[in-house]
Amino acid sequence: RRNQDQKKCFIERLLRATTTDSAAKSSLTEEAIVDNIFTLVFAGTDTTASVLTSAFFELAKNDELRERLQDSVEKEVVAKNSNDAADENLRAFLSEVQRCYPAAPFTMRNIADTDTNGIDLGGKYGRVSAGFNITYAIAGTLLDDEDSYPDPSDFNMDRWLKRRDSKPPHNWAFGGGCRTCPGRFLSVAESVA
C-alpha cells in the first residue's frame, strides 16, 4: 500500500478525481479521464515521432555524433553493465534534439477571469483582457537564449550532461511550472527505447 505522503502518479490522480455527483464542478467524469489518457498517449506519440525524426536527421548529418553514441552503447554491452552511461548520453542527445527541433514550438494560454480583469504583461505588451488567448513561442527561448544555452546555434549534447561544477539547463521543450507537459516522461521513455 502507498504511503499517503508519497506523490501520486497522473492516472491515480485522475481516478481519485472522479465522482458520480453530476453537480460537482471540480470532479472528473469517467469520460473525461479516458479523454485525458487518450490525449496523453496519442499526443505523446505524435510529438515523440517528431523528436525521433529530428534525431535521425541530426545523426544522419553528423558521423562523429552517431559514432559517439554508438560507442557508448557498445561499451556498455561489452562490459555487460546496465546502460547508465549510454542512457545518460542518449538522454543528453535527445534533450539537445528537443531544444533545437521542438515538437511543439508554440504554446497557448487562455487568460482566465481574475479580480483584476485580465493580466498586465508589462512594457510594450500592456494589459490583456480576460477571455483572450495568448500564443507564445518557446522555440525562441530554446534557440536564442545565450544565458541558458551558450552558443545556442550549435548542436551540443554535452550541455545536458551532469557535471560537478554546474547542472544542466532546464529543458523548456515540455514547458514549465504547473503547465509542464504531463507526457514528458512518456516521450523520453519512448525515445530512449
Protein backbone atom coordinates (compact mmCIF):
# COMPACT_ATOMS: atom_id res chain seq x y z
CA ARG A 1 0.00 0.00 0.00
CA ARG A 2 1.20 3.52 -0.78
CA ASN A 3 2.21 5.94 1.91
CA GLN A 4 -0.29 8.83 1.83
CA ASP A 5 2.60 11.34 1.80
CA GLN A 6 4.08 9.95 -1.42
CA LYS A 7 3.34 11.64 -4.71
CA LYS A 8 0.64 10.02 -6.79
CA CYS A 9 1.00 9.26 -10.47
CA PHE A 10 -1.03 11.15 -13.08
CA ILE A 11 -3.55 8.34 -13.68
CA GLU A 12 -4.05 7.76 -9.95
CA ARG A 13 -4.80 11.46 -9.52
CA LEU A 14 -7.33 11.30 -12.35
CA LEU A 15 -9.04 8.29 -10.81
CA ARG A 16 -9.26 9.99 -7.42
CA ALA A 17 -10.90 12.99 -9.07
CA THR A 18 -13.92 11.01 -10.31
CA THR A 19 -17.40 11.49 -9.00
CA THR A 20 -20.88 10.21 -9.59
CA ASP A 21 -22.30 13.57 -8.49
CA SER A 22 -23.09 15.44 -11.72
CA ALA A 23 -23.38 18.74 -9.81
CA ALA A 24 -19.75 18.67 -8.65
CA LYS A 25 -17.77 21.12 -10.80
CA SER A 26 -14.25 20.14 -9.72
CA SER A 27 -14.54 16.40 -10.30
CA LEU A 28 -13.87 14.41 -13.46
CA THR A 29 -16.26 12.04 -15.13
CA GLU A 30 -15.02 8.68 -16.38
CA GLU A 31 -15.33 10.04 -19.92
CA ALA A 32 -13.03 12.97 -19.03
CA ILE A 33 -10.47 10.56 -17.55
CA VAL A 34 -10.50 8.43 -20.71
CA ASP A 35 -10.14 11.60 -22.82
CA ASN A 36 -7.15 12.71 -20.73
CA ILE A 37 -5.42 9.35 -21.04
CA PHE A 38 -6.00 9.17 -24.81
CA THR A 39 -4.68 12.72 -25.17
CA LEU A 40 -1.59 11.84 -23.14
CA VAL A 41 -0.83 8.70 -25.15
CA PHE A 42 -1.73 9.87 -28.65
CA ALA A 43 -0.39 13.42 -28.39
CA GLY A 44 2.80 11.94 -26.92
CA THR A 45 3.06 9.53 -29.83
CA ASP A 46 2.90 12.38 -32.34
CA THR A 47 5.47 14.55 -30.58
CA THR A 48 7.74 11.55 -29.95
CA ALA A 49 7.63 10.74 -33.67
CA SER A 50 8.61 14.34 -34.40
CA VAL A 51 11.53 14.20 -31.95
CA LEU A 52 12.75 10.87 -33.36
CA THR A 53 12.54 12.18 -36.93
CA SER A 54 14.69 15.15 -35.92
CA ALA A 55 17.07 12.83 -34.04
CA PHE A 56 17.58 10.65 -37.12
CA PHE A 57 18.14 13.79 -39.19
CA GLU A 58 20.82 15.01 -36.76
CA LEU A 59 22.51 11.57 -36.67
CA ALA A 60 22.46 11.34 -40.48
CA LYS A 61 24.34 14.61 -40.87
CA ASN A 62 26.84 14.13 -38.03
CA ASP A 63 29.00 10.98 -38.25
CA GLU A 64 31.06 11.91 -35.19
CA LEU A 65 27.97 12.25 -33.03
CA ARG A 66 26.49 8.99 -34.32
CA GLU A 67 29.77 7.13 -33.61
CA ARG A 68 29.99 8.64 -30.13
CA LEU A 69 26.50 7.41 -29.22
CA GLN A 70 27.09 4.02 -30.80
CA ASP A 71 30.42 3.62 -28.95
CA SER A 72 28.80 4.39 -25.60
CA VAL A 73 26.18 1.69 -26.19
CA GLU A 74 28.74 -0.87 -27.39
CA LYS A 75 31.00 -0.26 -24.37
CA GLU A 76 28.10 -0.94 -22.03
CA VAL A 77 27.13 -4.13 -23.90
CA VAL A 78 30.69 -5.48 -23.91
CA ALA A 79 31.09 -4.70 -20.21
CA LYS A 80 27.68 -6.29 -19.53
CA ASN A 81 26.79 -3.27 -17.41
CA SER A 82 23.49 -1.59 -17.08
CA ASN A 83 23.27 1.09 -19.72
CA ASP A 84 23.70 4.03 -17.33
CA ALA A 85 26.41 5.85 -19.33
CA ALA A 86 24.76 5.04 -22.65
CA ASP A 87 21.37 6.16 -21.32
CA GLU A 88 22.88 9.39 -19.99
CA ASN A 89 24.43 10.13 -23.39
CA LEU A 90 21.22 9.24 -25.21
CA ARG A 91 19.12 11.40 -22.90
CA ALA A 92 21.55 14.31 -23.38
CA PHE A 93 21.36 13.83 -27.14
CA LEU A 94 17.54 13.76 -27.09
CA SER A 95 17.39 16.85 -24.87
CA GLU A 96 19.51 18.72 -27.41
CA VAL A 97 17.29 17.45 -30.24
CA GLN A 98 14.23 18.74 -28.36
CA ARG A 99 15.93 22.09 -27.84
CA CYS A 100 16.93 22.50 -31.48
CA TYR A 101 13.81 20.95 -33.04
CA PRO A 102 10.95 21.46 -30.57
CA ALA A 103 7.95 19.28 -31.42
CA ALA A 104 5.62 21.97 -30.10
CA PRO A 105 7.39 25.28 -30.79
CA PHE A 106 4.38 27.37 -29.72
CA THR A 107 2.03 27.17 -26.79
CA MET A 108 -1.22 28.90 -25.96
CA ARG A 109 -2.76 30.04 -22.70
CA ASN A 110 -6.20 31.46 -22.02
CA ILE A 111 -6.37 34.47 -19.74
CA ALA A 112 -8.96 33.46 -17.16
CA ASP A 113 -11.28 35.87 -15.38
CA THR A 114 -9.46 37.40 -12.45
CA ASP A 115 -10.23 40.02 -9.85
CA THR A 116 -8.04 42.44 -11.83
CA ASN A 117 -9.91 41.81 -15.09
CA GLY A 118 -7.06 40.26 -17.04
CA ILE A 119 -3.33 40.44 -16.56
CA ASP A 120 -0.68 43.07 -17.15
CA LEU A 121 2.16 41.76 -19.30
CA GLY A 122 4.06 44.99 -18.75
CA GLY A 123 6.17 47.09 -21.07
CA LYS A 124 5.11 47.25 -24.70
CA TYR A 125 2.59 44.40 -24.28
CA GLY A 126 0.28 46.12 -21.80
CA ARG A 127 -2.87 44.57 -20.35
CA VAL A 128 -4.59 41.51 -21.77
CA SER A 129 -8.28 41.20 -21.00
CA ALA A 130 -9.80 38.09 -19.52
CA GLY A 131 -11.03 35.59 -22.08
CA PHE A 132 -8.25 36.22 -24.59
CA ASN A 133 -5.79 33.58 -25.73
CA ILE A 134 -2.07 34.31 -25.78
CA THR A 135 0.20 32.36 -28.10
CA TYR A 136 3.91 32.47 -27.41
CA ALA A 137 6.92 30.77 -28.91
CA ILE A 138 9.08 28.64 -26.67
CA ALA A 139 11.28 27.94 -29.70
CA GLY A 140 12.77 31.41 -29.37
CA THR A 141 13.83 30.65 -25.81
CA LEU A 142 15.24 27.28 -26.80
CA LEU A 143 17.15 28.53 -29.83
CA ASP A 144 18.29 32.04 -28.89
CA ASP A 145 18.87 32.20 -25.12
CA GLU A 146 22.65 32.52 -24.74
CA ASP A 147 22.42 32.78 -20.95
CA SER A 148 20.81 29.36 -20.60
CA TYR A 149 22.35 27.75 -23.69
CA PRO A 150 25.84 29.09 -24.54
CA ASP A 151 26.38 29.07 -28.31
CA PRO A 152 22.67 28.32 -28.87
CA SER A 153 23.02 27.85 -32.64
CA ASP A 154 25.42 24.92 -32.11
CA PHE A 155 24.13 21.36 -31.65
CA ASN A 156 25.89 20.38 -28.41
CA MET A 157 24.58 17.45 -26.39
CA ASP A 158 27.31 17.99 -23.78
CA ARG A 159 25.37 20.94 -22.36
CA TRP A 160 22.92 18.36 -20.91
CA LEU A 161 25.46 16.05 -19.27
CA LYS A 162 25.81 16.27 -15.50
CA ARG A 163 28.95 17.99 -14.31
CA ARG A 164 30.22 18.70 -10.84
CA ASP A 165 30.54 22.44 -11.46
CA SER A 166 27.08 23.04 -12.92
CA LYS A 167 23.72 21.49 -13.52
CA PRO A 168 22.19 21.02 -16.97
CA PRO A 169 19.83 23.77 -18.17
CA HIS A 170 16.07 23.34 -17.91
CA ASN A 171 14.51 21.61 -20.91
CA TRP A 172 11.74 24.05 -21.88
CA ALA A 173 10.60 21.83 -24.77
CA PHE A 174 7.94 20.47 -22.38
CA GLY A 175 7.04 23.82 -20.84
CA GLY A 176 7.47 24.66 -17.20
CA GLY A 177 5.73 25.07 -13.89
CA CYS A 178 2.16 23.90 -13.42
CA ARG A 179 1.68 23.69 -17.21
CA THR A 180 4.56 21.28 -17.83
CA CYS A 181 3.54 18.57 -20.29
CA PRO A 182 2.43 15.50 -18.32
CA GLY A 183 3.68 13.29 -21.17
CA ARG A 184 7.31 14.42 -20.91
CA PHE A 185 8.42 11.23 -19.19
CA LEU A 186 6.48 9.05 -21.62
CA SER A 187 8.12 10.83 -24.55
CA VAL A 188 11.61 10.35 -23.14
CA ALA A 189 10.92 6.69 -22.30
CA GLU A 190 9.58 6.02 -25.81
CA SER A 191 12.51 7.82 -27.43
CA VAL A 192 15.18 6.05 -25.37
CA ALA A 193 13.62 2.64 -26.03
